[in-house]
mmCIF file of C-alpha atoms in Angstrom:
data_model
loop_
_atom_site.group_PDB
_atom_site.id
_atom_site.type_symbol
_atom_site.label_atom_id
_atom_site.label_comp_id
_atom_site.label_asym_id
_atom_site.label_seq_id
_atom_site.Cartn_x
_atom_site.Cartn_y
_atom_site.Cartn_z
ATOM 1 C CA UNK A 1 6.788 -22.920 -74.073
ATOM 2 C CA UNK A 2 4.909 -25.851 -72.370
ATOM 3 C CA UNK A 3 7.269 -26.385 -69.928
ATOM 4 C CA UNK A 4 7.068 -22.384 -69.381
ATOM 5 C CA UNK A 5 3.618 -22.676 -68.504
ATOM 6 C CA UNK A 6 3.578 -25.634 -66.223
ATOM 7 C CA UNK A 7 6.803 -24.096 -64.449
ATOM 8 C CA UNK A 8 4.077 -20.982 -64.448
ATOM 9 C CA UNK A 9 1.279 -23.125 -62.625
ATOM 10 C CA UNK A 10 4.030 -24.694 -60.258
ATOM 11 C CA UNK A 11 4.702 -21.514 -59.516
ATOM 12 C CA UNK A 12 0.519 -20.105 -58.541
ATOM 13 C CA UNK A 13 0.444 -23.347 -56.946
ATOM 14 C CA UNK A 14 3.162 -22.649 -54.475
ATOM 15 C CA UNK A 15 1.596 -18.829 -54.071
ATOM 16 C CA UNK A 16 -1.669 -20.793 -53.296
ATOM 17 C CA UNK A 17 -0.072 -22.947 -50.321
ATOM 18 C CA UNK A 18 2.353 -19.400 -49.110
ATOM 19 C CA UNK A 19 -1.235 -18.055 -48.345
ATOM 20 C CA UNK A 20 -3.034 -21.264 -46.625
ATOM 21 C CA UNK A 21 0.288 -20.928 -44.562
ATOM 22 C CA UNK A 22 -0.013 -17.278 -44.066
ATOM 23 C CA UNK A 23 -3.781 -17.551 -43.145
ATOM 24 C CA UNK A 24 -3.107 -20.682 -40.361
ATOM 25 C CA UNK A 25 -0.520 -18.425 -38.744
ATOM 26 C CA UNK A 26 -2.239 -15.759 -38.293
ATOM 27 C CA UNK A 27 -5.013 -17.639 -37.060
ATOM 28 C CA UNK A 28 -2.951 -19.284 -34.556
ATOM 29 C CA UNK A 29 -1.776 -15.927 -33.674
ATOM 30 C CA UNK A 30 -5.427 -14.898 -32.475
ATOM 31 C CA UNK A 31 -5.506 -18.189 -30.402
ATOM 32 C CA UNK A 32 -2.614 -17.398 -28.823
ATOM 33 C CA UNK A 33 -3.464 -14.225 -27.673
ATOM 34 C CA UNK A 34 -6.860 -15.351 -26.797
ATOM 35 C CA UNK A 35 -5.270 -17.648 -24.649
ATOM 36 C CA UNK A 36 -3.559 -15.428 -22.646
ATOM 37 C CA UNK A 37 -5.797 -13.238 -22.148
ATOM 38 C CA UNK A 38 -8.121 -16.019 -20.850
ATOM 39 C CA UNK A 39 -5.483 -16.735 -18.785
ATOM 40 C CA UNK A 40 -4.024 -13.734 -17.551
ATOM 41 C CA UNK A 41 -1.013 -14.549 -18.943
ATOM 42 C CA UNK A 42 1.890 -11.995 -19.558
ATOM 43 C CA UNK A 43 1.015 -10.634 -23.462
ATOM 44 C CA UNK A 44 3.895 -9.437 -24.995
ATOM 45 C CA UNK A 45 7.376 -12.050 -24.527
ATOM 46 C CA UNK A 46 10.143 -10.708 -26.695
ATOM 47 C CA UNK A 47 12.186 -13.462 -26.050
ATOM 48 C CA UNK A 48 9.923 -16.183 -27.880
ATOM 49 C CA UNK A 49 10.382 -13.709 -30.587
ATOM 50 C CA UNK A 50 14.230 -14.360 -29.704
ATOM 51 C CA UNK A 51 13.861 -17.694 -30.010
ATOM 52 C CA UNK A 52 12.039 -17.994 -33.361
ATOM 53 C CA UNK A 53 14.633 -15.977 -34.685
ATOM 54 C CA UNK A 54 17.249 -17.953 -33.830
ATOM 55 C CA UNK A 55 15.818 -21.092 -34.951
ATOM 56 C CA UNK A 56 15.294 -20.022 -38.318
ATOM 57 C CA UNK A 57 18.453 -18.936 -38.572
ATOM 58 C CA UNK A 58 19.667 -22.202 -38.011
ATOM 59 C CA UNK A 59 17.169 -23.710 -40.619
ATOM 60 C CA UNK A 60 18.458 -21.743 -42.978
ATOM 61 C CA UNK A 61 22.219 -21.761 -42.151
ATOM 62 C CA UNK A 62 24.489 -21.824 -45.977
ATOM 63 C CA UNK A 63 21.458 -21.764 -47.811
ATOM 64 C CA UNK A 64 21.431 -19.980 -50.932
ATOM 65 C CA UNK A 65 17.987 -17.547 -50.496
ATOM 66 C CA UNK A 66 19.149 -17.371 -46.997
ATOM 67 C CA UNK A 67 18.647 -12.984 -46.934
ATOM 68 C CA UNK A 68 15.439 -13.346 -49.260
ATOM 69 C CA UNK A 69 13.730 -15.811 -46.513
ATOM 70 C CA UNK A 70 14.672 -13.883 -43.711
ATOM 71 C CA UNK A 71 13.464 -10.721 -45.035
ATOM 72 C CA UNK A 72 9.823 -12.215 -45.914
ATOM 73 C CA UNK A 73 10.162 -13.725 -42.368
ATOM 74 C CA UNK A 74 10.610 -10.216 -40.987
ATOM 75 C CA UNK A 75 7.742 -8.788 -42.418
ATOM 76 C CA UNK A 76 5.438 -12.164 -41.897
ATOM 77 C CA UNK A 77 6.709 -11.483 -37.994
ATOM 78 C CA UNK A 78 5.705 -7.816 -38.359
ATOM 79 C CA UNK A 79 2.234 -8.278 -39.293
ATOM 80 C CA UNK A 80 1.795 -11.040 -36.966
ATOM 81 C CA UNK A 81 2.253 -8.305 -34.226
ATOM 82 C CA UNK A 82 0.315 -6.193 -36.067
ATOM 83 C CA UNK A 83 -2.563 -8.575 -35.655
ATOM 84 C CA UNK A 84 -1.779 -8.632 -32.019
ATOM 85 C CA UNK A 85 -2.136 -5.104 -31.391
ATOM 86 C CA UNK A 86 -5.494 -5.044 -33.520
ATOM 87 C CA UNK A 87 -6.931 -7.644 -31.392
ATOM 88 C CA UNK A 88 -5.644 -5.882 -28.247
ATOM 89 C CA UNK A 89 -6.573 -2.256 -29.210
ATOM 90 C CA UNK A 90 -9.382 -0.962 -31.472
ATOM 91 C CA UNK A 91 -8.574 2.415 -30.454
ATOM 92 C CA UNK A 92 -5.790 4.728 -30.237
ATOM 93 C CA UNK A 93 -3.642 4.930 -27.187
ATOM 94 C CA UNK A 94 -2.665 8.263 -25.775
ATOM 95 C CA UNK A 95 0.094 8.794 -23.378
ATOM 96 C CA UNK A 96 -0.088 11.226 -20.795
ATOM 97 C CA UNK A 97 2.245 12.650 -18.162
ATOM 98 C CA UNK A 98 4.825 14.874 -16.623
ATOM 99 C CA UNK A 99 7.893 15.713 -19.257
ATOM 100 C CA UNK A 100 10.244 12.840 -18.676
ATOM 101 C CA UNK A 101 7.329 9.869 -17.496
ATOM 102 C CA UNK A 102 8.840 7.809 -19.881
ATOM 103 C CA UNK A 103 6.053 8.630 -22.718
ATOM 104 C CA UNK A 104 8.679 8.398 -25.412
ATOM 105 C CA UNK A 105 10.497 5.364 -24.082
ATOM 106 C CA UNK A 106 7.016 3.337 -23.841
ATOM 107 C CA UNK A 107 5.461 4.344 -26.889
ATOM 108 C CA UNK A 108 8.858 3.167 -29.022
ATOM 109 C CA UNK A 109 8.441 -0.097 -27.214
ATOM 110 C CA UNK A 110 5.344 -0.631 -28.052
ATOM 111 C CA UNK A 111 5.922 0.046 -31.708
ATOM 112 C CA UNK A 112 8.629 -2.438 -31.886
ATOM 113 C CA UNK A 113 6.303 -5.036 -29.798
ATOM 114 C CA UNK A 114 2.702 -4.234 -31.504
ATOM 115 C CA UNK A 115 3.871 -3.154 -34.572
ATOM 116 C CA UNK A 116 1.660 0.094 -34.087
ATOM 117 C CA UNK A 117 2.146 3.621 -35.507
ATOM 118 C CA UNK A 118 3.464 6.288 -32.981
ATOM 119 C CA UNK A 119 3.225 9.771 -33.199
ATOM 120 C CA UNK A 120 4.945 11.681 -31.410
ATOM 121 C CA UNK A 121 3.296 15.325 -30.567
ATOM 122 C CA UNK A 122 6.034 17.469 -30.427
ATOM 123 C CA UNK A 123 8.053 15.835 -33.236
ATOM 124 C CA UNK A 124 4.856 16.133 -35.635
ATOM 125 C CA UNK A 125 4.024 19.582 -34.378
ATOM 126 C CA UNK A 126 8.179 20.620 -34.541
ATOM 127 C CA UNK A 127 8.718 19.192 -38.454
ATOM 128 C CA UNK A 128 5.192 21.121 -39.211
ATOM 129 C CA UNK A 129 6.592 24.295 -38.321
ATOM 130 C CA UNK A 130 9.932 23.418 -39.392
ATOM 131 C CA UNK A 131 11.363 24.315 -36.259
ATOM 132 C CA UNK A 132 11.475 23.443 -32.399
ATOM 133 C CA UNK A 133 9.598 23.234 -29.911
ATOM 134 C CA UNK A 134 11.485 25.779 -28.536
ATOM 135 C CA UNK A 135 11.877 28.350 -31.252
ATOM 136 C CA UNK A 136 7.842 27.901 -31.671
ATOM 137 C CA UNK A 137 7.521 29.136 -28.015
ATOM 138 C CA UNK A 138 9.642 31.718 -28.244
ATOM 139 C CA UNK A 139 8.635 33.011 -31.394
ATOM 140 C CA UNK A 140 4.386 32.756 -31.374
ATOM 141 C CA UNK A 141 4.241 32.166 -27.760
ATOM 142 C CA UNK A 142 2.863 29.295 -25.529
ATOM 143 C CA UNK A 143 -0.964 29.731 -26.607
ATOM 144 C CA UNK A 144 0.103 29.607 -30.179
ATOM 145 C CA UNK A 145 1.653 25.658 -30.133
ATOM 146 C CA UNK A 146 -1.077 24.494 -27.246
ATOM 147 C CA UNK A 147 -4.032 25.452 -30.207
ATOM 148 C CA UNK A 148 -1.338 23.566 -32.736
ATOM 149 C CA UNK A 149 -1.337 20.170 -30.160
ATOM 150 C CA UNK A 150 -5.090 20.594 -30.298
ATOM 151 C CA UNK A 151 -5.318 20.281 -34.120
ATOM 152 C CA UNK A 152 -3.070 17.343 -34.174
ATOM 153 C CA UNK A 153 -5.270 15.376 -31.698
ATOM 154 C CA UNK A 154 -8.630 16.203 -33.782
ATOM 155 C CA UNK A 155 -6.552 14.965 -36.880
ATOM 156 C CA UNK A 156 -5.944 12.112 -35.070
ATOM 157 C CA UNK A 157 -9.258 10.786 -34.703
ATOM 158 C CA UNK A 158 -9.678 9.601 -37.868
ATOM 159 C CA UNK A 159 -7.001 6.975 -37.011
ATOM 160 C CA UNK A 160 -7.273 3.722 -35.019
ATOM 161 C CA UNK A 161 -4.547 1.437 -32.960
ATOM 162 C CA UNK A 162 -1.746 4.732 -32.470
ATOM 163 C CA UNK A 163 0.009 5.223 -30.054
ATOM 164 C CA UNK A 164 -0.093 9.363 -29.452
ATOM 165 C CA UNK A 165 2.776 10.397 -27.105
ATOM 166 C CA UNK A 166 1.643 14.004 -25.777
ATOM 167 C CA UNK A 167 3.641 17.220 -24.527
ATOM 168 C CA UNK A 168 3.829 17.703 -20.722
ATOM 169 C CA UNK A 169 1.099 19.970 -21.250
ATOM 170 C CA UNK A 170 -1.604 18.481 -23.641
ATOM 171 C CA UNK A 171 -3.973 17.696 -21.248
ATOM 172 C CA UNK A 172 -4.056 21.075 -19.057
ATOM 173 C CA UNK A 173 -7.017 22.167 -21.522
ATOM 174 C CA UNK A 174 -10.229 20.596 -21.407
ATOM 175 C CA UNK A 175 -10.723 20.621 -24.904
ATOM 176 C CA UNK A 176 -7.841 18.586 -25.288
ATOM 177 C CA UNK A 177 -8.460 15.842 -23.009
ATOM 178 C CA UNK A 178 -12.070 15.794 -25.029
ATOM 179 C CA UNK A 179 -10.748 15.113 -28.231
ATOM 180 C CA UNK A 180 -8.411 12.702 -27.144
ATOM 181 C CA UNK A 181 -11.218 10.596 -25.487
ATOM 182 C CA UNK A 182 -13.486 10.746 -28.935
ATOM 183 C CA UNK A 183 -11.116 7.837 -30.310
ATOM 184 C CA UNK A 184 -9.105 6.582 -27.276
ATOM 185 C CA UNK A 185 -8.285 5.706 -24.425
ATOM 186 C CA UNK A 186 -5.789 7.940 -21.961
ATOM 187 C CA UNK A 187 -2.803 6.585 -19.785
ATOM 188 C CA UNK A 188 -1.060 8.721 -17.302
ATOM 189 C CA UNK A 189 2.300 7.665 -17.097
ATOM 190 C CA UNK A 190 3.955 8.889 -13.353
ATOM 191 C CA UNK A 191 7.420 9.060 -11.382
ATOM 192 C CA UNK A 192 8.989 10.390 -9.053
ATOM 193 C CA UNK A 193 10.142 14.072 -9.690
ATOM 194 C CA UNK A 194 13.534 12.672 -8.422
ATOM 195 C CA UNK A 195 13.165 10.110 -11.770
ATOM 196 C CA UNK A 196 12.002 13.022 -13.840
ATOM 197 C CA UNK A 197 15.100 15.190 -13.303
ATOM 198 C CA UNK A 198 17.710 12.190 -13.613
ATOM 199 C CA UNK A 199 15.589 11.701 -17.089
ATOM 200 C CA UNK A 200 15.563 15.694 -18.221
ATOM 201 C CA UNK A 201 18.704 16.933 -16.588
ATOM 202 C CA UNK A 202 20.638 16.983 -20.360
ATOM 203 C CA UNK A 203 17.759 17.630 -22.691
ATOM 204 C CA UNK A 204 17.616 21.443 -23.768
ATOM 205 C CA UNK A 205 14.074 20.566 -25.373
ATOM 206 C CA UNK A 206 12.077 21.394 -22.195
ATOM 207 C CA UNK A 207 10.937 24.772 -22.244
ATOM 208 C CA UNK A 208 9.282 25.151 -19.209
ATOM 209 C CA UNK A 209 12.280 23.688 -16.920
ATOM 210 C CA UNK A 210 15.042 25.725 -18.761
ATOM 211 C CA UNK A 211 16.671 27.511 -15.875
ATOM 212 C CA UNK A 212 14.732 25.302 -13.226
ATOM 213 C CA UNK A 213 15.993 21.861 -13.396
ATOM 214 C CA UNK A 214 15.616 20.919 -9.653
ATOM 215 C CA UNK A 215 14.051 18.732 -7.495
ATOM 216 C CA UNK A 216 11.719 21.390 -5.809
ATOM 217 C CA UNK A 217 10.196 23.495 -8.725
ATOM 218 C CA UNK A 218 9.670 19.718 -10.608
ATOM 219 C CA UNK A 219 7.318 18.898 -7.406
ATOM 220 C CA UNK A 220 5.760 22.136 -7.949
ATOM 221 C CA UNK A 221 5.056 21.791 -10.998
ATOM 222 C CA UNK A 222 3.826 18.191 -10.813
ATOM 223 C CA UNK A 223 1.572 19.260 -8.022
ATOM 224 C CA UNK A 224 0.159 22.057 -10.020
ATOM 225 C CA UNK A 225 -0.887 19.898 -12.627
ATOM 226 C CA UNK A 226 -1.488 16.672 -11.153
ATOM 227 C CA UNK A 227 -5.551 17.429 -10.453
ATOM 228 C CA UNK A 228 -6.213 17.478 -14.634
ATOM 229 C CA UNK A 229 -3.781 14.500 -15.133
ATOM 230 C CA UNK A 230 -5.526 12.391 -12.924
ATOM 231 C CA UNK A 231 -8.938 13.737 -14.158
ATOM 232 C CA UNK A 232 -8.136 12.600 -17.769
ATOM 233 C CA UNK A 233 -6.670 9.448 -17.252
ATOM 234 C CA UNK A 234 -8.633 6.303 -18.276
ATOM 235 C CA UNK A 235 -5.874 4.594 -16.660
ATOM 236 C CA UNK A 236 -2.138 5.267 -14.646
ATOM 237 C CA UNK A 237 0.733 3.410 -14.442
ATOM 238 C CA UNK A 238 3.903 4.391 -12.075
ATOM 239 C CA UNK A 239 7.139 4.166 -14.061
ATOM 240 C CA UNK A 240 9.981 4.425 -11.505
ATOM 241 C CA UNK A 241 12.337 1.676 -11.060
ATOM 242 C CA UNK A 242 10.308 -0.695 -13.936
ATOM 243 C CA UNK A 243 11.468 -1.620 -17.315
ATOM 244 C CA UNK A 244 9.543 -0.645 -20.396
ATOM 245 C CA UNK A 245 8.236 -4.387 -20.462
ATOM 246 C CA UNK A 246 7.025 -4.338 -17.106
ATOM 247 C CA UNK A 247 5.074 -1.087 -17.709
ATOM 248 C CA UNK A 248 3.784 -2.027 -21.102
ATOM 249 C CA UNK A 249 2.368 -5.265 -19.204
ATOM 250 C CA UNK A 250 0.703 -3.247 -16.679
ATOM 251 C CA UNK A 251 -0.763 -0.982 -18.838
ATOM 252 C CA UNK A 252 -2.121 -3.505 -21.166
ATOM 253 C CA UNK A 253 -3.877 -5.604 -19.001
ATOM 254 C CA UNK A 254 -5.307 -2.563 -17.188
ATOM 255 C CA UNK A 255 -6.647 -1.023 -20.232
ATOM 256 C CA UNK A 256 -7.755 -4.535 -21.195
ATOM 257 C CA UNK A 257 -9.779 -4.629 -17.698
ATOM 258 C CA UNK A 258 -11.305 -1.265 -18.418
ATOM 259 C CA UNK A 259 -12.332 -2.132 -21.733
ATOM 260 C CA UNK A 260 -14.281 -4.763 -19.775
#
């Protein structure tokens, strides 16, 4: 049993040095980021994430915990983001924009690249009701789901560092853009309505273009609603002809110069 218990203290003793380890590199993690911000350097570069990867796949090439290590890697690299995006944002994020903007697209990246929560209006709202966003419409009407998008958001202020992806429409009511701004800050995603119709042409899950998917009554409707989107935003960011690095760039360091 002796040697039991001094395999035992080997054992805390390595525990001990996994969480010096931990602590150092998550400290260098802040110092990193610090240091780009300091120096206006581009925050989020997936390929060094690439690169890590690789490397420690080499390291631990034909070794026998190979899959254990690189499964605590994976979640030491997910909190390590997750620090990032705490640093970054102390708030929640909420996206804003015409159907199609690329709300969805951006919000998933910066999930993956922030390791933040995103929820998605619709989605939440659709698996509440147990049906679509379509069938709600249709069946309780349009005034019905906008007071069921206004819930959500209230709910949502007891959160911090989410990313909420709203409906085309969230922010046509005043109320709405209210709560959102009691724990965040807004960014207006734009494009072209050109973009937005290449994006929307094969989605049935747009309510308000069923029937109207063209050029002309997109403009229209952009146009109608572009006053309050512009009113609400904290922020906007064109998305036409960028990738969803590129915009998440932009978007960070303006919402980093706002918080300033």
């Amino acid at each position: 049993m002796k040697e039991l218990d001094l395999l035992r203290q080997e054992l805390l003793s390595c525990d001990t040095q996994l969480v010096d380890i931990l602590m150092k590199r998550f400290d260098v993690v802040e110092k990193i980021m610090a240091l780009k911000e300091k120096n206006q350097m581009q925050i989020l570069q997936p390929e060094q994430e690439s690169r890590q990867k690789e490397a420690l796949d080499i390291e631990l090439k034909g070794n026998v915990h190979q899959e254990e290590i690189a499964d605590i890697y994976a979640r030491v690299l997910y909190n390590s983001k997750k620090i990032q995006g705490k640093k970054l944002f102390d708030y929640n994020i909420v996206l804003i924009g015409f159907m199609g903007a690329g709300k969805s697209t951006i919000s998933a990246f910066l999930r993956d690249a922030l390791a933040m929560d995103v929820v998605e209006m619709d989605q939440v709202i659709a698996e509440q009701q147990g049906m679509s966003i379509s069938k709600i419409f249709e069946t309780y009407g349009e005034e019905y789901f906008r007071n069921l998008e206004t819930q959500l958001l209230i709910d949502m202020q007891s959160k911090q560092n989410v990313i909420i992806s709203c409906g085309g429409g969230v922010a046509m009511r005043e109320r709405n853009v209210a709560e959102m701004k009691k724990n965040g800050k807004v960014v207006l995603l734009k494009a072209d309505p050109q973009t937005i119709l290449d994006r929307v042409k094969d989605s049935d899950e747009r309510p308000l273009l069923n029937g109207h998917k063209n050029v002309e009554y997109i403009a229209d409707l952009m146009e109608a609603r572009r006053a309050k989107y512009e009113a609400a935003a904290d922020i906007v960011v064109q998305t036409d002809g960028k990738s969803a690095l590129e915009i998440c760039e932009e978007m960070i360091h303006k919402l980093r110069s706002a918080d300033e």
